[in-house]
Each structure stands twice: as C-alpha cells, then as structure tokens.
Short mmCIF file of C-alpha atoms in Angstrom, two decimals:
data_model
loop_
_atom_site.label_atom_id
_atom_site.label_comp_id
_atom_site.label_asym_id
_atom_site.label_seq_id
_atom_site.Cartn_x
_atom_site.Cartn_y
_atom_site.Cartn_z
CA UNK A 719 216.47 -80.34 -138.06
CA UNK A 720 217.22 -83.28 -140.30
CA UNK A 721 215.14 -84.55 -143.23
CA UNK A 722 212.40 -86.91 -142.09
CA UNK A 723 212.59 -85.49 -138.57
CA UNK A 724 211.47 -81.87 -138.82
CA UNK A 725 210.06 -80.15 -135.76
CA UNK A 726 206.31 -79.76 -135.33
CA UNK A 727 206.63 -76.01 -134.87
CA UNK A 728 209.19 -73.32 -135.40
CA UNK A 729 210.32 -70.78 -132.84
CA UNK A 730 207.33 -68.56 -133.76
CA UNK A 731 204.86 -71.31 -132.91
CA UNK A 732 203.92 -71.90 -136.55
CA UNK A 733 203.17 -75.46 -137.61
CA UNK A 734 205.72 -77.06 -139.92
CA UNK A 735 204.91 -80.12 -141.97
CA UNK A 736 207.14 -83.06 -141.29
CA UNK A 737 208.76 -84.49 -144.42
CA UNK A 738 206.59 -87.60 -144.16
CA UNK A 739 203.42 -85.48 -144.00
CA UNK A 740 204.44 -83.51 -147.08
CA UNK A 741 205.31 -86.66 -149.00
CA UNK A 742 201.89 -88.12 -148.20
CA UNK A 743 200.12 -84.96 -149.37
CA UNK A 744 202.19 -84.84 -152.53
CA UNK A 745 202.13 -88.49 -153.56
CA UNK A 746 198.50 -89.22 -152.85
CA UNK A 747 197.13 -86.16 -154.68
CA UNK A 748 195.89 -84.85 -151.36
CA UNK A 749 196.59 -81.22 -152.25
CA UNK A 750 194.14 -81.53 -155.12
CA UNK A 751 191.46 -82.83 -152.74
CA UNK A 752 192.26 -80.08 -150.22
CA UNK A 753 191.75 -77.52 -152.99
CA UNK A 754 188.42 -79.08 -153.93
CA UNK A 755 187.19 -78.81 -150.33
CA UNK A 756 188.58 -75.26 -150.18
CA UNK A 757 186.74 -74.23 -153.35
CA UNK A 758 183.53 -76.11 -152.52
CA UNK A 759 183.06 -75.97 -148.72
CA UNK A 760 180.29 -78.27 -147.64
CA UNK A 761 180.98 -80.75 -150.43
CA UNK A 762 180.51 -84.45 -149.83
CA UNK A 763 183.01 -87.27 -150.35
CA UNK A 764 180.88 -88.41 -153.28
CA UNK A 765 181.17 -84.93 -154.84
CA UNK A 766 184.95 -85.21 -154.73
CA UNK A 767 184.89 -88.68 -156.25
CA UNK A 768 182.49 -87.51 -158.99
CA UNK A 769 184.75 -84.56 -159.93
CA UNK A 770 187.84 -86.73 -160.39
CA UNK A 771 188.76 -89.76 -162.44
CA UNK A 772 189.74 -92.04 -159.57
CA UNK A 773 187.59 -94.77 -158.09
CA UNK A 774 185.18 -93.72 -155.36
CA UNK A 775 186.81 -95.98 -152.76
CA UNK A 776 190.20 -94.42 -153.45
CA UNK A 777 188.89 -90.88 -152.96
CA UNK A 778 186.90 -91.90 -149.88
CA UNK A 779 190.03 -93.30 -148.23
CA UNK A 780 192.01 -90.17 -149.16
CA UNK A 781 189.35 -87.88 -147.70
CA UNK A 782 189.31 -89.99 -144.55
CA UNK A 783 193.10 -89.65 -144.36
CA UNK A 784 192.76 -85.84 -144.51
CA UNK A 785 190.20 -85.96 -141.70
CA UNK A 786 192.42 -88.21 -139.58
CA UNK A 787 195.47 -85.96 -140.13
CA UNK A 788 193.53 -82.81 -139.20
CA UNK A 789 193.28 -81.09 -142.59
CA UNK A 790 189.50 -81.44 -142.91
CA UNK A 791 186.50 -82.10 -140.69
CA UNK A 792 182.89 -83.07 -141.12
CA UNK A 793 180.67 -80.06 -140.53
CA UNK A 794 178.09 -79.86 -137.76
CA UNK A 795 174.77 -78.22 -138.60
CA UNK A 796 172.67 -77.21 -135.62
CA UNK A 797 174.78 -79.48 -133.43
CA UNK A 798 174.26 -82.50 -135.71
CA UNK A 799 177.13 -84.13 -137.53
CA UNK A 800 176.85 -84.22 -141.32
CA UNK A 801 178.79 -85.71 -144.20
CA UNK A 802 179.68 -82.21 -145.45
CA UNK A 803 183.38 -81.40 -145.45
CA UNK A 804 185.23 -78.25 -144.57
CA UNK A 805 188.89 -77.48 -144.03
CA UNK A 806 190.42 -76.96 -140.62
CA UNK A 807 192.82 -74.07 -140.05
CA UNK A 808 195.65 -76.43 -140.95
CA UNK A 809 193.90 -77.37 -144.20
CA UNK A 810 193.13 -73.73 -145.01
CA UNK A 811 196.78 -72.79 -144.60
CA UNK A 812 197.84 -75.56 -146.98
CA UNK A 813 195.15 -74.44 -149.48
CA UNK A 814 196.41 -70.85 -149.29
CA UNK A 815 199.96 -72.01 -150.03
CA UNK A 816 198.78 -74.09 -152.99
CA UNK A 817 196.85 -71.08 -154.34
CA UNK A 818 200.02 -69.01 -154.07
CA UNK A 819 201.91 -71.64 -156.05
CA UNK A 820 199.17 -71.63 -158.73
CA UNK A 821 199.42 -67.84 -158.96
CA UNK A 822 203.20 -67.97 -159.34
CA UNK A 823 202.93 -70.58 -162.08
CA UNK A 824 200.29 -68.54 -163.94
CA UNK A 825 202.67 -65.57 -163.97
CA UNK A 826 205.17 -67.61 -165.99
CA UNK A 827 202.78 -69.05 -168.60
#
C-alpha cells in the first residue's frame, strides 16, 4: 500500500480508512461531530450547530458529508424517516477509536 492509495480492507476483512478519508475527518473537525452524535444519539443537526461555535450552515454541510460517507444516518422511527442522527457501524468504530485516544491522553495529564 502506498500513501493516498490504501486498500479498503485488510486481509481480515476490516475496513481501513484511505488517507484521503482520514484527512477529511481530521481537517474538517468531523471527529468532533462524530463524537457528538456518539454521545447524543438522536440529536439533530441544529443541536450539533448549537453546541459548537461554527456557523449553522458549516455544521449542516459537515453532518451531510458524514451521512454521504457512511459514518452517520438519519434514524427511522416506526418506518418514518426523521431528522435524528445516529452513527453507523463505521461511525461507531471511529468514535470508539477517538474515545481510546482521549483515554490515552488523559493518562498523561
């Protein structure tokens, strides 16, 4: 594998982020938004915008990006689509990794 061209899965079938995917998550503060959805399942896009300092339109486009890339989905309640967000398995795995990083950093404070 070369940088910028990583495989989609390893030999165990586990998903690997491509370098471009990781850069997008890192540079656009997406991991922070993923953690907000992880900590507050069922939150709305407006909830995320209200809990951060960025403009609503910026957060809305970032949430939409996470939905398009498969990290989050809009929940269905009784078969009806809603505006409530939840993480997909992919998003949950990223959130778990971020939590692990937070725990490691806390150990060294």
